Amino acid sequence: MTTPLPPQPVVPRPSGKPEKEHWDYEEVYVRGDKGSFLALGVIAGVVVLFIMFFFGVRSWIETRIDPPGEPGDVVELTLERGDSSGSIANLLEDNGVIPSATVYGWYIRLKGGVEFQAGDFEFRENMSISEVLGVLEEGPVRVALAPTLSVTLPEGLTIEQIAERIDDVEGLTFDGNDFLRQLRNGRYRSDYGPPLGALEPDMEEWEGLLFPDTYSLLAESTPDDLITLLIDNMNAVGDRLGLYRSQDRVGLTPYETLIVASLIEEEAKVEEDRAKIARVIYNRLEAGWPLGIDATIVYFTGDNVLLQSELETDSPYNTRLRQGLPPTPIASPGEKSIEAALNPADGEWMYYVLTSTDGTHSFSETAEQFEADKQICIELDLGCGP
């Protein structure tokens, strides 16, 4: 058990310190309560201001994203390939389409960007950003294209016949004579044309160098527009088929190969005969025989029905009398004929003659077989001459 402490003497309070000290302590305590209320007031004020600022900024942003009022007048703008979002935003703001390029930029970044095609767009003043993006995503305004005129030039035409076809096209600002004058003015060059000075002055240097196809022109197109298309197209087809390698493939220059292609174009009536006719031509050239292709004489005389006197008249184009190729193509060859000239069939044939009403030829190695085939042509009245 514990022993209680003895009673302690009571020490009197010092009389030097007034009782007021205790009340001073109470006054300090009261002033502290007033400071806390002030701090709370300040905090409350800051919160109110923050809320007001937040809603103010929010309202400001919302009116920039979707401005009040209806869209205004149409604004036509052209967006180029490679335009950045920033440059587009500035362009839209400068033209009154959107109120803020900055907010537009924020919106696009949050969205992850927007894709669009270059071209002409129709916006309106005072549009929302979502409406602007809708215009961009829809794509440029489709401008109505000017009506085009078709110029159809089939395989096998001569330069003069091409000019006649041009005369038949209504709506062009030029005619066939304008075309021929422009073509022959000396300013054009073909990748596959004859060497300079190789032809006589009266020979058509552009024969066989204009590719047959259907071409679309505008009403205001010029002869130069069409000529450029014709030449470029022939160059492109020749490049694709490997015409520039003709010396290695068939032993002829590209221009000579086009001459062969023009002969094939005039002679072949069905697809299967092209490469065989090419082989007959090459076999005869190699053997030193005249080609005997009457289409070359028809080209020279301009007469589809040849007289015996014309067959016997000497000219650079009379391949009954002269060995080798004619000096120029005799028509515009198509792609199939150029391809056949570069890829002749394998065979020993030296002759061919038309023996079917469907245009098929019979090919033979001997004169005897050729004469027998020719008799069929005569009996069917397919146009075999002497």
Short mmCIF file of C-alpha atoms in Angstrom, two decimals:
data_model
loop_
_atom_site.label_atom_id
_atom_site.label_comp_id
_atom_site.label_asym_id
_atom_site.label_seq_id
_atom_site.Cartn_x
_atom_site.Cartn_y
_atom_site.Cartn_z
CA MET A 1 0.00 0.00 0.00
CA THR A 2 1.11 3.47 -0.57
CA THR A 3 1.69 6.00 2.11
CA PRO A 4 -0.09 9.37 1.57
CA LEU A 5 2.15 12.30 1.25
CA PRO A 6 2.20 14.67 4.08
CA PRO A 7 0.29 17.90 3.55
CA GLN A 8 2.27 20.46 1.58
CA PRO A 9 2.47 24.06 2.66
CA VAL A 10 0.44 26.49 0.56
CA VAL A 11 2.69 28.91 -1.21
CA PRO A 12 1.07 32.29 -1.50
CA ARG A 13 0.67 33.82 -4.99
CA PRO A 14 3.23 36.42 -5.81
CA SER A 15 1.67 39.71 -5.26
CA GLY A 16 3.81 41.41 -7.95
CA LYS A 17 1.82 40.05 -11.01
CA PRO A 18 -1.63 41.53 -11.41
CA GLU A 19 -4.64 39.39 -12.08
CA LYS A 20 -5.10 41.13 -15.48
CA GLU A 21 -2.54 38.82 -17.07
CA HIS A 22 -5.16 36.12 -17.14
CA TRP A 23 -7.61 38.40 -19.07
CA ASP A 24 -4.91 39.34 -21.57
CA TYR A 25 -4.69 35.67 -22.47
CA GLU A 26 -8.44 35.55 -23.05
CA GLU A 27 -8.29 38.59 -25.36
CA VAL A 28 -5.60 36.95 -27.53
CA TYR A 29 -7.84 33.90 -27.84
CA VAL A 30 -10.78 36.00 -29.05
CA ARG A 31 -8.67 37.78 -31.71
CA GLY A 32 -7.66 34.36 -33.09
CA ASP A 33 -11.31 33.45 -33.79
CA LYS A 34 -11.80 36.63 -35.85
CA GLY A 35 -8.73 35.75 -38.01
CA SER A 36 -10.11 32.31 -38.77
CA PHE A 37 -13.40 33.78 -39.92
CA LEU A 38 -11.49 36.18 -42.15
CA ALA A 39 -9.47 33.35 -43.67
CA LEU A 40 -12.61 31.39 -44.31
CA GLY A 41 -14.11 34.41 -45.96
CA VAL A 42 -11.08 34.83 -48.20
CA ILE A 43 -11.18 31.15 -49.18
CA ALA A 44 -14.87 31.37 -49.87
CA GLY A 45 -14.32 34.42 -52.02
CA VAL A 46 -11.56 32.68 -53.97
CA VAL A 47 -13.81 29.67 -54.53
CA VAL A 48 -16.61 31.91 -55.74
CA LEU A 49 -14.24 33.74 -58.05
CA PHE A 50 -12.85 30.41 -59.33
CA ILE A 51 -16.36 29.13 -60.00
CA MET A 52 -17.23 32.34 -61.77
CA PHE A 53 -14.00 32.15 -63.77
CA PHE A 54 -14.57 28.48 -64.60
CA PHE A 55 -18.08 29.06 -65.85
CA GLY A 56 -16.99 32.20 -67.63
CA VAL A 57 -14.18 30.39 -69.46
CA ARG A 58 -16.46 27.47 -70.16
CA SER A 59 -19.07 29.78 -71.61
CA TRP A 60 -16.41 31.57 -73.66
CA ILE A 61 -15.09 28.29 -75.07
CA GLU A 62 -18.57 27.00 -75.79
CA THR A 63 -19.44 30.12 -77.77
CA ARG A 64 -16.23 29.62 -79.78
CA ILE A 65 -17.04 25.96 -80.42
CA ASP A 66 -20.68 26.66 -81.27
CA PRO A 67 -21.29 30.39 -81.65
CA PRO A 68 -24.82 31.69 -81.04
CA GLY A 69 -26.99 32.65 -83.95
CA GLU A 70 -27.57 31.17 -87.36
CA PRO A 71 -24.83 30.62 -89.97
CA GLY A 72 -24.34 33.60 -92.26
CA ASP A 73 -23.31 34.09 -95.87
CA VAL A 74 -21.48 31.49 -97.96
CA VAL A 75 -17.70 31.70 -97.77
CA GLU A 76 -15.77 29.98 -100.59
CA LEU A 77 -12.26 28.91 -99.62
CA THR A 78 -9.59 26.85 -101.34
CA LEU A 79 -7.56 24.44 -99.21
CA GLU A 80 -4.29 23.33 -100.72
CA ARG A 81 -2.59 19.98 -100.34
CA GLY A 82 -0.28 20.14 -97.32
CA ASP A 83 -2.14 22.93 -95.49
CA SER A 84 -1.68 22.50 -91.74
CA SER A 85 -4.48 22.59 -89.16
CA GLY A 86 -3.07 25.89 -87.90
CA SER A 87 -3.11 27.55 -91.32
CA ILE A 88 -6.63 26.28 -91.97
CA ALA A 89 -7.77 27.60 -88.57
CA ASN A 90 -6.35 31.06 -89.30
CA LEU A 91 -7.95 31.06 -92.74
CA LEU A 92 -11.33 30.16 -91.25
CA GLU A 93 -11.07 32.82 -88.54
CA ASP A 94 -9.90 35.51 -90.96
CA ASN A 95 -12.94 34.87 -93.14
CA GLY A 96 -15.44 34.85 -90.27
CA VAL A 97 -16.26 31.15 -90.50
CA ILE A 98 -15.21 30.47 -86.89
CA PRO A 99 -14.70 32.95 -84.04
CA SER A 100 -11.43 31.53 -82.70
CA ALA A 101 -8.56 29.76 -84.43
CA THR A 102 -7.10 28.93 -81.02
CA VAL A 103 -10.17 27.04 -79.80
CA TYR A 104 -10.42 25.33 -83.19
CA GLY A 105 -6.84 24.14 -82.74
CA TRP A 106 -7.57 22.79 -79.24
CA TYR A 107 -10.66 21.02 -80.54
CA ILE A 108 -8.79 19.37 -83.44
CA ARG A 109 -5.97 18.22 -81.14
CA LEU A 110 -8.44 16.65 -78.74
CA LYS A 111 -10.22 15.00 -81.66
CA GLY A 112 -6.95 13.59 -82.98
CA GLY A 113 -6.80 15.56 -86.21
CA VAL A 114 -9.02 15.67 -89.29
CA GLU A 115 -8.38 14.42 -92.82
CA PHE A 116 -9.53 16.32 -95.88
CA GLN A 117 -9.00 16.49 -99.63
CA ALA A 118 -7.51 19.54 -101.22
CA GLY A 119 -9.92 21.61 -103.27
CA ASP A 120 -12.61 24.24 -103.13
CA PHE A 121 -14.97 24.29 -100.14
CA GLU A 122 -18.13 26.19 -99.33
CA PHE A 123 -18.37 27.27 -95.67
CA ARG A 124 -20.70 29.77 -94.04
CA GLU A 125 -20.04 32.58 -91.65
CA ASN A 126 -20.57 31.86 -87.93
CA MET A 127 -20.36 28.07 -88.19
CA SER A 128 -19.78 25.68 -85.31
CA ILE A 129 -16.58 23.66 -85.36
CA SER A 130 -18.55 20.44 -85.83
CA GLU A 131 -20.22 21.98 -88.88
CA VAL A 132 -16.83 23.01 -90.25
CA LEU A 133 -15.52 19.47 -89.79
CA GLY A 134 -18.59 18.14 -91.54
CA VAL A 135 -17.80 20.30 -94.57
CA LEU A 136 -14.17 19.12 -94.57
CA GLU A 137 -15.11 15.46 -94.26
CA GLU A 138 -17.69 15.74 -97.03
CA GLY A 139 -14.95 16.85 -99.40
CA PRO A 140 -14.47 19.64 -101.92
CA VAL A 141 -17.28 21.08 -103.97
CA ARG A 142 -17.73 19.10 -107.17
CA VAL A 143 -17.29 21.63 -109.92
CA ALA A 144 -19.27 20.80 -113.02
CA LEU A 145 -16.82 19.77 -115.71
CA ALA A 146 -16.95 21.42 -119.06
CA PRO A 147 -18.52 19.17 -121.70
CA THR A 148 -16.00 17.17 -123.69
CA LEU A 149 -15.89 16.23 -127.35
CA SER A 150 -14.80 12.75 -128.38
CA VAL A 151 -12.45 12.31 -131.32
CA THR A 152 -12.35 8.63 -132.27
CA LEU A 153 -9.47 7.59 -134.49
CA PRO A 154 -9.58 3.85 -135.26
CA GLU A 155 -6.58 1.78 -136.25
CA GLY A 156 -5.51 1.87 -139.88
CA LEU A 157 -6.14 5.53 -140.70
CA THR A 158 -3.74 7.64 -142.70
CA ILE A 159 -2.87 11.20 -141.74
CA GLU A 160 -5.31 12.53 -144.34
CA GLN A 161 -8.07 10.27 -143.02
CA ILE A 162 -7.39 11.47 -139.48
CA ALA A 163 -7.96 15.03 -140.71
CA GLU A 164 -11.26 13.95 -142.26
CA ARG A 165 -12.35 12.42 -138.94
CA ILE A 166 -11.59 15.72 -137.22
CA ASP A 167 -13.84 17.50 -139.72
CA ASP A 168 -16.66 15.20 -138.63
CA VAL A 169 -16.47 16.30 -134.97
CA GLU A 170 -18.95 19.08 -134.27
CA GLY A 171 -18.05 21.75 -131.74
CA LEU A 172 -14.26 21.94 -132.23
CA THR A 173 -12.70 25.30 -132.91
CA PHE A 174 -10.39 23.85 -135.57
CA ASP A 175 -10.79 21.61 -138.60
CA GLY A 176 -8.75 18.97 -140.37
CA ASN A 177 -6.74 21.49 -142.38
CA ASP A 178 -5.78 23.37 -139.20
CA PHE A 179 -4.67 20.04 -137.76
CA LEU A 180 -2.50 19.19 -140.78
CA ARG A 181 -0.89 22.66 -140.92
CA GLN A 182 -0.01 22.49 -137.24
CA LEU A 183 1.30 18.93 -137.50
CA ARG A 184 3.56 19.75 -140.43
CA ASN A 185 5.03 23.00 -139.11
CA GLY A 186 8.25 21.29 -137.99
CA ARG A 187 7.98 21.86 -134.24
CA TYR A 188 7.03 18.32 -133.20
CA ARG A 189 9.27 15.31 -132.66
CA SER A 190 8.46 11.64 -132.11
CA ASP A 191 10.61 9.24 -130.12
CA TYR A 192 10.15 6.71 -132.91
CA GLY A 193 10.22 8.87 -136.04
CA PRO A 194 12.51 8.56 -139.07
CA PRO A 195 16.05 9.98 -139.01
CA LEU A 196 16.20 13.61 -140.06
CA GLY A 197 16.49 13.91 -143.81
CA ALA A 198 15.69 10.23 -144.43
CA LEU A 199 12.45 10.91 -146.34
CA GLU A 200 11.73 12.67 -149.59
CA PRO A 201 10.01 16.06 -149.19
CA ASP A 202 6.71 14.76 -150.56
CA MET A 203 6.56 11.86 -148.10
CA GLU A 204 4.47 12.13 -144.96
CA GLU A 205 6.90 12.04 -142.04
CA TRP A 206 4.11 11.68 -139.48
CA GLU A 207 2.44 8.69 -141.09
CA GLY A 208 2.11 5.87 -138.57
CA LEU A 209 3.39 7.94 -135.63
CA LEU A 210 0.04 9.10 -134.22
CA PHE A 211 -1.58 6.50 -131.99
CA PRO A 212 -5.16 5.52 -132.84
CA ASP A 213 -7.52 5.87 -129.89
CA THR A 214 -10.52 7.85 -128.63
CA TYR A 215 -9.50 11.26 -127.31
CA SER A 216 -11.53 13.68 -125.20
CA LEU A 217 -11.15 17.36 -126.02
CA LEU A 218 -12.76 20.54 -124.79
CA ALA A 219 -14.54 22.79 -127.23
CA GLU A 220 -11.71 25.32 -126.86
CA SER A 221 -8.96 22.73 -127.43
CA THR A 222 -6.41 23.55 -130.09
CA PRO A 223 -4.75 21.43 -132.81
CA ASP A 224 -1.65 21.44 -130.61
CA ASP A 225 -3.62 19.81 -127.78
CA LEU A 226 -4.72 16.91 -129.98
CA ILE A 227 -1.37 16.48 -131.71
CA THR A 228 0.44 16.35 -128.38
CA LEU A 229 -1.96 13.67 -127.15
CA LEU A 230 -1.49 11.58 -130.30
CA ILE A 231 2.30 11.74 -130.22
CA ASP A 232 2.62 11.20 -126.48
CA ASN A 233 0.28 8.23 -126.62
CA MET A 234 2.29 6.53 -129.38
CA ASN A 235 5.52 7.15 -127.45
CA ALA A 236 3.99 5.70 -124.29
CA VAL A 237 2.67 2.58 -126.04
CA GLY A 238 5.98 2.08 -127.83
CA ASP A 239 7.89 2.35 -124.56
CA ARG A 240 5.57 -0.11 -122.83
CA LEU A 241 5.87 -2.67 -125.61
CA GLY A 242 9.66 -2.31 -125.82
CA LEU A 243 9.74 -0.77 -129.31
CA TYR A 244 13.08 0.85 -128.49
CA ARG A 245 14.59 -2.68 -128.31
CA SER A 246 13.37 -3.64 -131.79
CA GLN A 247 16.89 -3.89 -133.22
CA ASP A 248 17.70 -6.70 -130.80
CA ARG A 249 14.31 -8.39 -131.16
CA VAL A 250 13.61 -8.32 -134.91
CA GLY A 251 16.69 -6.69 -136.45
CA LEU A 252 14.92 -3.48 -137.49
CA THR A 253 14.96 0.07 -136.17
CA PRO A 254 11.92 1.22 -134.20
CA TYR A 255 10.72 3.26 -137.19
CA GLU A 256 11.11 0.29 -139.54
CA THR A 257 9.24 -1.86 -137.04
CA LEU A 258 6.37 0.63 -137.13
CA ILE A 259 6.33 0.30 -140.91
CA VAL A 260 5.94 -3.47 -140.48
CA ALA A 261 3.20 -2.87 -137.89
CA SER A 262 1.32 -0.66 -140.35
CA LEU A 263 1.47 -3.41 -142.99
CA ILE A 264 0.09 -5.89 -140.46
CA GLU A 265 -2.66 -3.42 -139.56
CA GLU A 266 -3.77 -3.19 -143.17
CA GLU A 267 -3.47 -6.89 -143.96
CA ALA A 268 -4.78 -8.70 -140.86
CA LYS A 269 -8.53 -9.14 -140.50
CA VAL A 270 -8.53 -11.46 -137.48
CA GLU A 271 -6.40 -11.40 -134.36
CA GLU A 272 -4.78 -14.81 -134.89
CA ASP A 273 -3.27 -13.77 -138.22
CA ARG A 274 -1.25 -10.78 -137.03
CA ALA A 275 1.84 -12.59 -135.75
CA LYS A 276 1.80 -14.96 -138.77
CA ILE A 277 1.67 -12.07 -141.25
CA ALA A 278 4.57 -10.52 -139.35
CA ARG A 279 6.53 -13.75 -139.82
CA VAL A 280 5.85 -13.81 -143.57
CA ILE A 281 7.11 -10.23 -143.87
CA TYR A 282 10.31 -11.03 -141.97
CA ASN A 283 10.87 -14.24 -143.93
CA ARG A 284 10.54 -12.38 -147.22
CA LEU A 285 12.82 -9.56 -146.08
CA GLU A 286 15.44 -12.09 -145.00
CA ALA A 287 15.15 -13.96 -148.29
CA GLY A 288 15.39 -10.75 -150.33
CA TRP A 289 11.95 -11.22 -151.87
CA PRO A 290 9.58 -8.37 -152.67
CA LEU A 291 6.88 -8.22 -150.03
CA GLY A 292 4.13 -8.20 -152.64
CA ILE A 293 1.68 -6.37 -150.36
CA ASP A 294 -0.78 -4.46 -152.51
CA ALA A 295 -1.87 -2.27 -149.60
CA THR A 296 1.33 -0.27 -150.10
CA ILE A 297 0.32 0.50 -153.69
CA VAL A 298 -3.18 1.46 -152.53
CA TYR A 299 -1.59 3.91 -150.09
CA PHE A 300 0.51 5.47 -152.85
CA THR A 301 -2.25 5.75 -155.45
CA GLY A 302 -5.15 6.43 -153.14
CA ASP A 303 -7.28 3.94 -155.09
CA ASN A 304 -8.82 1.02 -153.27
CA VAL A 305 -9.38 -0.85 -156.54
CA LEU A 306 -6.07 -1.17 -158.35
CA LEU A 307 -5.64 -1.32 -162.11
CA GLN A 308 -3.10 -3.65 -163.68
CA SER A 309 -1.21 -0.59 -164.84
CA GLU A 310 -0.91 0.63 -161.25
CA LEU A 311 0.41 -2.74 -160.13
CA GLU A 312 3.12 -2.43 -162.78
CA THR A 313 4.01 1.23 -162.11
CA ASP A 314 7.25 1.60 -160.20
CA SER A 315 7.26 3.71 -157.04
CA PRO A 316 8.89 3.56 -153.59
CA TYR A 317 5.62 2.00 -152.38
CA ASN A 318 5.30 -0.72 -155.04
CA THR A 319 6.31 -3.75 -153.00
CA ARG A 320 5.57 -6.03 -155.94
CA LEU A 321 8.48 -4.53 -157.83
CA ARG A 322 10.82 -3.37 -155.07
CA GLN A 323 12.48 -5.33 -152.35
CA GLY A 324 12.42 -4.19 -148.74
CA LEU A 325 10.02 -2.06 -146.80
CA PRO A 326 8.18 0.99 -148.10
CA PRO A 327 9.81 4.25 -146.96
CA THR A 328 7.07 5.12 -144.43
CA PRO A 329 4.24 3.41 -142.59
CA ILE A 330 1.06 3.26 -144.65
CA ALA A 331 -1.38 3.71 -141.75
CA SER A 332 -1.57 4.21 -138.01
CA PRO A 333 -0.94 0.81 -136.38
CA GLY A 334 -2.71 -0.14 -133.16
CA GLU A 335 -1.16 -1.79 -130.15
CA LYS A 336 -1.91 -5.35 -131.34
CA SER A 337 -0.15 -4.81 -134.64
CA ILE A 338 2.90 -3.22 -132.99
CA GLU A 339 3.03 -6.14 -130.58
CA ALA A 340 2.86 -8.62 -133.50
CA ALA A 341 5.65 -6.79 -135.33
CA LEU A 342 7.84 -7.17 -132.23
CA ASN A 343 6.79 -10.78 -131.60
CA PRO A 344 6.31 -12.62 -134.92
CA ALA A 345 5.07 -16.21 -134.87
CA ASP A 346 7.48 -19.07 -135.58
CA GLY A 347 7.08 -20.52 -139.06
CA GLU A 348 8.58 -20.92 -142.53
CA TRP A 349 5.66 -19.37 -144.37
CA MET A 350 6.39 -17.24 -147.41
CA TYR A 351 2.82 -16.64 -148.60
CA TYR A 352 -0.63 -15.84 -147.26
CA VAL A 353 -3.98 -15.24 -148.90
CA LEU A 354 -7.53 -14.60 -147.73
CA THR A 355 -9.54 -17.83 -147.81
CA SER A 356 -12.54 -17.22 -145.55
CA THR A 357 -15.39 -14.77 -145.39
CA ASP A 358 -14.57 -14.18 -141.70
CA GLY A 359 -11.24 -12.60 -142.71
CA THR A 360 -8.97 -15.56 -141.97
CA HIS A 361 -5.88 -16.07 -144.15
CA SER A 362 -4.22 -19.33 -145.21
CA PHE A 363 -0.43 -19.45 -144.86
CA SER A 364 1.86 -21.54 -147.01
CA GLU A 365 5.54 -22.26 -147.59
CA THR A 366 5.39 -23.12 -151.30
CA ALA A 367 4.10 -21.34 -154.39
CA GLU A 368 2.03 -24.40 -155.30
CA GLN A 369 0.12 -24.33 -152.03
CA PHE A 370 -0.30 -20.59 -152.32
CA GLU A 371 -1.86 -20.93 -155.77
CA ALA A 372 -4.27 -23.54 -154.44
CA ASP A 373 -5.24 -21.24 -151.56
CA LYS A 374 -5.57 -18.32 -153.94
CA GLN A 375 -8.08 -20.26 -156.02
CA ILE A 376 -10.29 -20.53 -152.94
CA CYS A 377 -10.08 -16.75 -152.54
CA ILE A 378 -11.15 -16.27 -156.15
CA GLU A 379 -14.03 -18.72 -155.88
CA LEU A 380 -15.34 -16.98 -152.75
CA ASP A 381 -14.97 -13.60 -154.47
CA LEU A 382 -12.85 -12.27 -151.60
CA GLY A 383 -11.00 -9.76 -153.77
CA CYS A 384 -7.93 -11.69 -154.88
CA GLY A 385 -6.32 -10.03 -157.86
CA PRO A 386 -3.95 -11.38 -160.47
#
